[in-house]
Amino acid sequence: MKASTFTDKMTTHGLQAYLVTLLCCCSVVDSALTVRYNATALVVTIGDTKVVEHTSETPFLFAGTATADIEEFLGNFEISEYLEERVALTEFSVTEQLPDYFVTFSQGERYHTTVKFGIDGNHENVVEFTATSTNANRYWIRLFAEADEHVYGGGEQFSYFDLRGHDFPLWTREQGVGRNKSTVVTLYANQNDGGGGDYHTTYFPEPTFVSSRKFYCHFDTSVYSVLDFRNPSFHEVEVWTNNPGKMYLDTAPTMLELIQKLSGFLGTMPAMPEWLYKGAVLGIQGGTDAMLGYIDQADKYGIQVSAVWIQDWVGRIKTSFGRRLFWNWEWDKKQYPNLDKVIQTLKARGIGVLAYISPYLNHEGDLFKIADKNGYFVKTPEGNSYVADFGEFYCGTIDFTNPAAYDWYKNEVIKKNMIDLGFSGWMADFGEYLPTKNVVFHSGVAPDVLHNQWPVIWARMNREAVEESGKLGEVLYWMRAGYSGTQKYSTMTWAGDQFVDFSRGDGLPSVIPAALSLSVLGAGLAHFDVGGYTALFGYARSEELLLRSGEMAVFTPMMRTHEGNRPSENWQYYSSDGTLRKFARLTQLHHALADYTKHVVAEHVNQGLPAQRPLFLHYDKDPETYKTDYQYLYGRDLLVAPVLDEAQSSMELYLPDDDWVYLWNNTDIDGGKRVVVDAPLGYPPVFYKKSSSWVDTFKRLTEIKPSRIQADEL
C-alpha cells in the first residue's frame, strides 16, 4: 500500500484537473492500494484504477437513521423503510499508522466514522469501518464510477446481467412468480399471495460486484443492503447497520484474471461426480415401479441417463399450488418399496438415485416430534417452537445456531436417512424463508443478521455431511438459495423455480443472466429445471419450451428435468413418442460432450473459471461483449446463443472477433460482427473456435440424429 499527501491550496473548480494530473503522473505497482490527500480532497486507487474520490461535493460516505419494517409470507418479503436522516460526511482527517491509513469522516458533532484503508490478512486491499457513530443505523458508501462503465454480479440476478442503471436490494427470498410488474402473471401472483416478485428479487443475493474497469468490490456484511448503479458518476452501496464491516477491493489487467482473483477469494465448487457425465438426470415420481418403468422407457428410446431424481421419496401431499412433498425426511417404504436394494442395483448399472431435502419439518411427521421435544427448532419469544405456513402445510425451522440441533440434522437426517440409504445426491432446497419477526435463536444473534447467512449455513451442513461420510466427489447436492460463502460449500447451484414460458423476467431466458451473474462470483457450476417449474393461472409448459430449454441444457454442466408443480398439466419429456425421440437426441449430445465438459469443470476447480462464461471473459477488448446478456461461452471454445422466443426459427447474434465454425453445418464464419443463422428446433445457434483442440469432439455432435423406434419395441 502507498500513500502521499499534497498540501497546496486548491479551488473546487481546479480540483478535478489536479487529481487527473496527479494520478497520471504516479507510478503503479501491481494492484497496490494508494491513498492521496490534501486538506480538501482524498483519492484512493487500486493500481491505476480510481475507486474513491472524496470531496465536499463528491462525498465518499453518508450516515443516517431510519426505521424499517420487514413482513414475511411464504418466503416473500415486504420491506418498507422510513428515512429519518441522511447526512454527507464531508469533513475528514487522516492518521497514518503505516502500512494503514485511518480516515475519520464527519459532519459537525453528530456523526463521526473512522475508516481504515489498508491491508487485511492475506488480502492486500481492505476498507474497514473501525469506529462508527453509535447514533447511526444506516450507511451509504460511494465509489467512483465512469459513465460508460459496466457492472456485474450482485449474486444471482435474473433480469439483468449488466447491473448498470438499476438498484438491487440484497435479501435472500423467493424470487417471485413473473418478476415483472408489467405482466399479467406477476399481477395474478401478487393478487394471490403477494408473491409476484420484481426484477431484483432473488434466492441468491450477494454484496459483490465486478466492473468493466477491471476491479471488484466485496462487502463482508450479511445485513440488508442495496447495490445502486443508477448514477453515471458513482456506485452507491447502502447498508442497514451501525457498522458496514469490511469492503475488499482488487484489480487485474484482464477480466479473466480479475474473475480468477475473485474466485480465489470467495471460493469455488469441487469437481462433479463421474456418474453425472453419463447423461441427463430424469426428474420423475410415483414410486419404485414407476421409477423403474421410466428407466426402461429411457433405455428403449436411447435416452442417456446419469441418474433418476425421485423427490417424492418421502411421500406426497396435495395443495392448491399443486403436488407437494411430505417434509418428513425419511424413506416412505409404502411409496418406494425395496428402495434400498433398487438403489444398489441401479448404481451397479451406472445410474444414481437422487433425493430431496429442506431445512424444515412438517408438523405432522415423526422427525418434527423429535426436534420439538429436544428444542431443536427456532423459538418464539415465549419459548415455543416457531411453526410457519409453507403453503397449506405447517413446518418448524431447524435452529442451525443450536449446535445440538445442527449435529442432529446433519448426522441423523442427512447422513443416516440419505447418505447411508445410498442416495448419490439431492436437491438441498430452500434456506431463504427465515423470518425476522417473533423469532429467537439459540445463539442470540439478531434475525436480520442471520437471514442472509442462513442458506450459507445450510450449504455448509450439507458439505460437512458429505465430506465426513467420505463421499465428496461421489455425492452431488444442488441449491438455489445462497449468499456470500455458498460458493465454497455447495457442489452445484440451480436457478430455482422459473415460470413455464419464454418471458425475460421469469421464464427460460432468465436462467442465462442468472448463471452469468453467479459465474463472475466463483459459483461457476450452475444448471436449471429443463422446461421450468411453475405452472399457474392457466399457463402450462409446452413441448416447444421443454425442447428449447433442453437444447440449452446440453451446453451446461448438468442436464436435469423436472415435472413441475403440476405434472399432469405440463408437457413432459415422456408425453409423446416424438418428444421422447427428440429429447433422447439432446441427452446424447450432452453425453457426447462429456470429455469437453470435464475439461471445462477442471478449469473451474483448478483455475477459478466458470463453466458458462460471459463473452468478455475471453474477449475483454471488444466493447460489444460487455453488452451481451443472453449469450455465453461454454468453456473457452464454444459460444452458445440459446433460442429464447416462441416460434423462432432463425436468430441474430453477436460473434466476437475470432475464427468461428457454425456447429451444425461446419460453416466458417468470421467474428467481430452480428450474424443471422437458422435455428430450427433441436439446433440452437452454437459455434466453436476453429483453432480449438476439441474440433473432433464438436464435429461428432452433427452425427447424432433423433432415434427411430419401431412400434413393436414400445
mmCIF file with all atom_site columns, N, CA, C and O in Angstrom, residues 544-572:
data_model
loop_
_atom_site.group_PDB
_atom_site.id
_atom_site.type_symbol
_atom_site.label_atom_id
_atom_site.label_alt_id
_atom_site.label_comp_id
_atom_site.label_asym_id
_atom_site.label_entity_id
_atom_site.label_seq_id
_atom_site.pdbx_PDB_ins_code
_atom_site.Cartn_x
_atom_site.Cartn_y
_atom_site.Cartn_z
_atom_site.occupancy
_atom_site.B_iso_or_equiv
_atom_site.pdbx_formal_charge
_atom_site.auth_seq_id
_atom_site.auth_comp_id
_atom_site.auth_asym_id
_atom_site.auth_atom_id
_atom_site.pdbx_PDB_model_num
ATOM 1   N N  . GLU A 1 544 ? -42.575 -27.134 -27.097 1.00 0.00 ? 544 GLU A N  1
ATOM 2   C CA . GLU A 1 544 ? -41.516 -26.281 -27.610 1.00 0.00 ? 544 GLU A CA 1
ATOM 3   C C  . GLU A 1 544 ? -40.638 -25.743 -26.482 1.00 0.00 ? 544 GLU A C  1
ATOM 4   O O  . GLU A 1 544 ? -39.406 -25.748 -26.576 1.00 0.00 ? 544 GLU A O  1
ATOM 5   N N  . LEU A 1 545 ? -41.252 -25.272 -25.403 1.00 0.00 ? 545 LEU A N  1
ATOM 6   C CA . LEU A 1 545 ? -40.475 -24.755 -24.280 1.00 0.00 ? 545 LEU A CA 1
ATOM 7   C C  . LEU A 1 545 ? -39.602 -25.851 -23.682 1.00 0.00 ? 545 LEU A C  1
ATOM 8   O O  . LEU A 1 545 ? -38.421 -25.620 -23.369 1.00 0.00 ? 545 LEU A O  1
ATOM 9   N N  . LEU A 1 546 ? -40.166 -27.034 -23.518 1.00 0.00 ? 546 LEU A N  1
ATOM 10  C CA . LEU A 1 546 ? -39.395 -28.144 -22.967 1.00 0.00 ? 546 LEU A CA 1
ATOM 11  C C  . LEU A 1 546 ? -38.161 -28.422 -23.808 1.00 0.00 ? 546 LEU A C  1
ATOM 12  O O  . LEU A 1 546 ? -37.041 -28.558 -23.284 1.00 0.00 ? 546 LEU A O  1
ATOM 13  N N  . LEU A 1 547 ? -38.328 -28.497 -25.128 1.00 0.00 ? 547 LEU A N  1
ATOM 14  C CA . LEU A 1 547 ? -37.212 -28.851 -26.001 1.00 0.00 ? 547 LEU A CA 1
ATOM 15  C C  . LEU A 1 547 ? -36.225 -27.708 -26.172 1.00 0.00 ? 547 LEU A C  1
ATOM 16  O O  . LEU A 1 547 ? -35.012 -27.946 -26.261 1.00 0.00 ? 547 LEU A O  1
ATOM 17  N N  . ARG A 1 548 ? -36.717 -26.466 -26.216 1.00 0.00 ? 548 ARG A N  1
ATOM 18  C CA . ARG A 1 548 ? -35.787 -25.343 -26.312 1.00 0.00 ? 548 ARG A CA 1
ATOM 19  C C  . ARG A 1 548 ? -34.924 -25.255 -25.046 1.00 0.00 ? 548 ARG A C  1
ATOM 20  O O  . ARG A 1 548 ? -33.721 -24.968 -25.129 1.00 0.00 ? 548 ARG A O  1
ATOM 21  N N  . SER A 1 549 ? -35.510 -25.486 -23.882 1.00 0.00 ? 549 SER A N  1
ATOM 22  C CA . SER A 1 549 ? -34.703 -25.446 -22.666 1.00 0.00 ? 549 SER A CA 1
ATOM 23  C C  . SER A 1 549 ? -33.763 -26.654 -22.609 1.00 0.00 ? 549 SER A C  1
ATOM 24  O O  . SER A 1 549 ? -32.638 -26.551 -22.115 1.00 0.00 ? 549 SER A O  1
ATOM 25  N N  . GLY A 1 550 ? -34.217 -27.792 -23.155 1.00 0.00 ? 550 GLY A N  1
ATOM 26  C CA . GLY A 1 550 ? -33.336 -28.945 -23.235 1.00 0.00 ? 550 GLY A CA 1
ATOM 27  C C  . GLY A 1 550 ? -32.133 -28.696 -24.124 1.00 0.00 ? 550 GLY A C  1
ATOM 28  O O  . GLY A 1 550 ? -31.020 -29.159 -23.839 1.00 0.00 ? 550 GLY A O  1
ATOM 29  N N  . GLU A 1 551 ? -32.343 -27.963 -25.208 1.00 0.00 ? 551 GLU A N  1
ATOM 30  C CA . GLU A 1 551 ? -31.224 -27.587 -26.087 1.00 0.00 ? 551 GLU A CA 1
ATOM 31  C C  . GLU A 1 551 ? -30.153 -26.829 -25.324 1.00 0.00 ? 551 GLU A C  1
ATOM 32  O O  . GLU A 1 551 ? -28.956 -27.081 -25.482 1.00 0.00 ? 551 GLU A O  1
ATOM 33  N N  . MET A 1 552 ? -30.596 -25.844 -24.530 1.00 0.00 ? 552 MET A N  1
ATOM 34  C CA . MET A 1 552 ? -29.624 -25.060 -23.779 1.00 0.00 ? 552 MET A CA 1
ATOM 35  C C  . MET A 1 552 ? -28.931 -25.913 -22.725 1.00 0.00 ? 552 MET A C  1
ATOM 36  O O  . MET A 1 552 ? -27.727 -25.775 -22.489 1.00 0.00 ? 552 MET A O  1
ATOM 37  N N  . ALA A 1 553 ? -29.683 -26.814 -22.079 1.00 0.00 ? 553 ALA A N  1
ATOM 38  C CA . ALA A 1 553 ? -29.105 -27.647 -21.033 1.00 0.00 ? 553 ALA A CA 1
ATOM 39  C C  . ALA A 1 553 ? -28.000 -28.560 -21.556 1.00 0.00 ? 553 ALA A C  1
ATOM 40  O O  . ALA A 1 553 ? -27.122 -28.977 -20.792 1.00 0.00 ? 553 ALA A O  1
ATOM 41  N N  . VAL A 1 554 ? -28.029 -28.859 -22.868 1.00 0.00 ? 554 VAL A N  1
ATOM 42  C CA . VAL A 1 554 ? -26.948 -29.655 -23.460 1.00 0.00 ? 554 VAL A CA 1
ATOM 43  C C  . VAL A 1 554 ? -25.607 -28.996 -23.174 1.00 0.00 ? 554 VAL A C  1
ATOM 44  O O  . VAL A 1 554 ? -24.612 -29.670 -22.887 1.00 0.00 ? 554 VAL A O  1
ATOM 45  N N  . PHE A 1 555 ? -25.582 -27.670 -23.214 1.00 0.00 ? 555 PHE A N  1
ATOM 46  C CA . PHE A 1 555 ? -24.337 -26.911 -23.103 1.00 0.00 ? 555 PHE A CA 1
ATOM 47  C C  . PHE A 1 555 ? -24.219 -26.275 -21.718 1.00 0.00 ? 555 PHE A C  1
ATOM 48  O O  . PHE A 1 555 ? -23.900 -25.087 -21.571 1.00 0.00 ? 555 PHE A O  1
ATOM 49  N N  . THR A 1 556 ? -24.497 -27.080 -20.702 1.00 0.00 ? 556 THR A N  1
ATOM 50  C CA . THR A 1 556 ? -24.319 -26.715 -19.299 1.00 0.00 ? 556 THR A CA 1
ATOM 51  C C  . THR A 1 556 ? -23.748 -27.939 -18.578 1.00 0.00 ? 556 THR A C  1
ATOM 52  O O  . THR A 1 556 ? -23.797 -29.052 -19.104 1.00 0.00 ? 556 THR A O  1
ATOM 53  N N  . PRO A 1 557 ? -23.227 -27.764 -17.376 1.00 0.00 ? 557 PRO A N  1
ATOM 54  C CA . PRO A 1 557 ? -22.615 -28.912 -16.694 1.00 0.00 ? 557 PRO A CA 1
ATOM 55  C C  . PRO A 1 557 ? -23.597 -30.007 -16.302 1.00 0.00 ? 557 PRO A C  1
ATOM 56  O O  . PRO A 1 557 ? -23.207 -31.176 -16.213 1.00 0.00 ? 557 PRO A O  1
ATOM 57  N N  . MET A 1 558 ? -24.868 -29.651 -16.052 1.00 0.00 ? 558 MET A N  1
ATOM 58  C CA . MET A 1 558 ? -25.823 -30.634 -15.547 1.00 0.00 ? 558 MET A CA 1
ATOM 59  C C  . MET A 1 558 ? -27.151 -30.465 -16.271 1.00 0.00 ? 558 MET A C  1
ATOM 60  O O  . MET A 1 558 ? -27.690 -29.360 -16.352 1.00 0.00 ? 558 MET A O  1
ATOM 61  N N  . MET A 1 559 ? -27.684 -31.556 -16.771 1.00 0.00 ? 559 MET A N  1
ATOM 62  C CA . MET A 1 559 ? -28.947 -31.557 -17.510 1.00 0.00 ? 559 MET A CA 1
ATOM 63  C C  . MET A 1 559 ? -29.961 -32.332 -16.670 1.00 0.00 ? 559 MET A C  1
ATOM 64  O O  . MET A 1 559 ? -29.816 -33.530 -16.455 1.00 0.00 ? 559 MET A O  1
ATOM 65  N N  . ARG A 1 560 ? -30.999 -31.626 -16.180 1.00 0.00 ? 560 ARG A N  1
ATOM 66  C CA . ARG A 1 560 ? -31.954 -32.259 -15.266 1.00 0.00 ? 560 ARG A CA 1
ATOM 67  C C  . ARG A 1 560 ? -33.377 -31.808 -15.585 1.00 0.00 ? 560 ARG A C  1
ATOM 68  O O  . ARG A 1 560 ? -33.654 -30.619 -15.708 1.00 0.00 ? 560 ARG A O  1
ATOM 69  N N  . THR A 1 561 ? -34.267 -32.773 -15.695 1.00 0.00 ? 561 THR A N  1
ATOM 70  C CA . THR A 1 561 ? -35.668 -32.453 -15.939 1.00 0.00 ? 561 THR A CA 1
ATOM 71  C C  . THR A 1 561 ? -36.413 -32.311 -14.615 1.00 0.00 ? 561 THR A C  1
ATOM 72  O O  . THR A 1 561 ? -35.961 -32.768 -13.566 1.00 0.00 ? 561 THR A O  1
ATOM 73  N N  . HIS A 1 562 ? -37.560 -31.658 -14.691 1.00 0.00 ? 562 HIS A N  1
ATOM 74  C CA . HIS A 1 562 ? -38.447 -31.504 -13.535 1.00 0.00 ? 562 HIS A CA 1
ATOM 75  C C  . HIS A 1 562 ? -39.877 -31.564 -14.054 1.00 0.00 ? 562 HIS A C  1
ATOM 76  O O  . HIS A 1 562 ? -40.221 -30.890 -15.024 1.00 0.00 ? 562 HIS A O  1
ATOM 77  N N  . GLU A 1 563 ? -40.709 -32.356 -13.399 1.00 0.00 ? 563 GLU A N  1
ATOM 78  C CA . GLU A 1 563 ? -42.101 -32.436 -13.835 1.00 0.00 ? 563 GLU A CA 1
ATOM 79  C C  . GLU A 1 563 ? -42.879 -31.163 -13.526 1.00 0.00 ? 563 GLU A C  1
ATOM 80  O O  . GLU A 1 563 ? -43.918 -30.915 -14.121 1.00 0.00 ? 563 GLU A O  1
ATOM 81  N N  . GLY A 1 564 ? -42.373 -30.355 -12.590 1.00 0.00 ? 564 GLY A N  1
ATOM 82  C CA . GLY A 1 564 ? -43.038 -29.105 -12.244 1.00 0.00 ? 564 GLY A CA 1
ATOM 83  C C  . GLY A 1 564 ? -44.039 -29.285 -11.125 1.00 0.00 ? 564 GLY A C  1
ATOM 84  O O  . GLY A 1 564 ? -44.265 -30.383 -10.607 1.00 0.00 ? 564 GLY A O  1
ATOM 85  N N  . ASN A 1 565 ? -44.668 -28.162 -10.742 1.00 0.00 ? 565 ASN A N  1
ATOM 86  C CA . ASN A 1 565 ? -45.610 -28.215 -9.625  1.00 0.00 ? 565 ASN A CA 1
ATOM 87  C C  . ASN A 1 565 ? -46.934 -28.869 -10.014 1.00 0.00 ? 565 ASN A C  1
ATOM 88  O O  . ASN A 1 565 ? -47.672 -29.341 -9.141  1.00 0.00 ? 565 ASN A O  1
ATOM 89  N N  . ARG A 1 566 ? -47.229 -28.918 -11.318 1.00 0.00 ? 566 ARG A N  1
ATOM 90  C CA . ARG A 1 566 ? -48.457 -29.557 -11.787 1.00 0.00 ? 566 ARG A CA 1
ATOM 91  C C  . ARG A 1 566 ? -48.111 -30.478 -12.960 1.00 0.00 ? 566 ARG A C  1
ATOM 92  O O  . ARG A 1 566 ? -48.326 -30.128 -14.133 1.00 0.00 ? 566 ARG A O  1
ATOM 93  N N  . PRO A 1 567 ? -47.579 -31.652 -12.649 1.00 0.00 ? 567 PRO A N  1
ATOM 94  C CA . PRO A 1 567 ? -47.077 -32.545 -13.701 1.00 0.00 ? 567 PRO A CA 1
ATOM 95  C C  . PRO A 1 567 ? -48.102 -32.893 -14.766 1.00 0.00 ? 567 PRO A C  1
ATOM 96  O O  . PRO A 1 567 ? -47.755 -32.994 -15.956 1.00 0.00 ? 567 PRO A O  1
ATOM 97  N N  . SER A 1 568 ? -49.342 -33.088 -14.379 1.00 0.00 ? 568 SER A N  1
ATOM 98  C CA . SER A 1 568 ? -50.349 -33.511 -15.354 1.00 0.00 ? 568 SER A CA 1
ATOM 99  C C  . SER A 1 568 ? -50.685 -32.408 -16.351 1.00 0.00 ? 568 SER A C  1
ATOM 100 O O  . SER A 1 568 ? -51.197 -32.684 -17.441 1.00 0.00 ? 568 SER A O  1
ATOM 101 N N  . GLU A 1 569 ? -50.409 -31.155 -16.012 1.00 0.00 ? 569 GLU A N  1
ATOM 102 C CA . GLU A 1 569 ? -50.696 -30.038 -16.917 1.00 0.00 ? 569 GLU A CA 1
ATOM 103 C C  . GLU A 1 569 ? -49.509 -29.688 -17.798 1.00 0.00 ? 569 GLU A C  1
ATOM 104 O O  . GLU A 1 569 ? -49.670 -29.090 -18.862 1.00 0.00 ? 569 GLU A O  1
ATOM 105 N N  . ASN A 1 570 ? -48.297 -30.013 -17.345 1.00 0.00 ? 570 ASN A N  1
ATOM 106 C CA . ASN A 1 570 ? -47.084 -29.663 -18.085 1.00 0.00 ? 570 ASN A CA 1
ATOM 107 C C  . ASN A 1 570 ? -46.724 -30.744 -19.108 1.00 0.00 ? 570 ASN A C  1
ATOM 108 O O  . ASN A 1 570 ? -46.901 -31.939 -18.858 1.00 0.00 ? 570 ASN A O  1
ATOM 109 N N  . TRP A 1 571 ? -46.196 -30.290 -20.242 1.00 0.00 ? 571 TRP A N  1
ATOM 110 C CA . TRP A 1 571 ? -45.663 -31.234 -21.221 1.00 0.00 ? 571 TRP A CA 1
ATOM 111 C C  . TRP A 1 571 ? -44.364 -31.803 -20.674 1.00 0.00 ? 571 TRP A C  1
ATOM 112 O O  . TRP A 1 571 ? -43.474 -31.069 -20.248 1.00 0.00 ? 571 TRP A O  1
ATOM 113 N N  . GLN A 1 572 ? -44.254 -33.145 -20.680 1.00 0.00 ? 572 GLN A N  1
ATOM 114 C CA . GLN A 1 572 ? -43.080 -33.820 -20.142 1.00 0.00 ? 572 GLN A CA 1
ATOM 115 C C  . GLN A 1 572 ? -42.251 -34.422 -21.269 1.00 0.00 ? 572 GLN A C  1
ATOM 116 O O  . GLN A 1 572 ? -42.734 -34.583 -22.393 1.00 0.00 ? 572 GLN A O  1
#
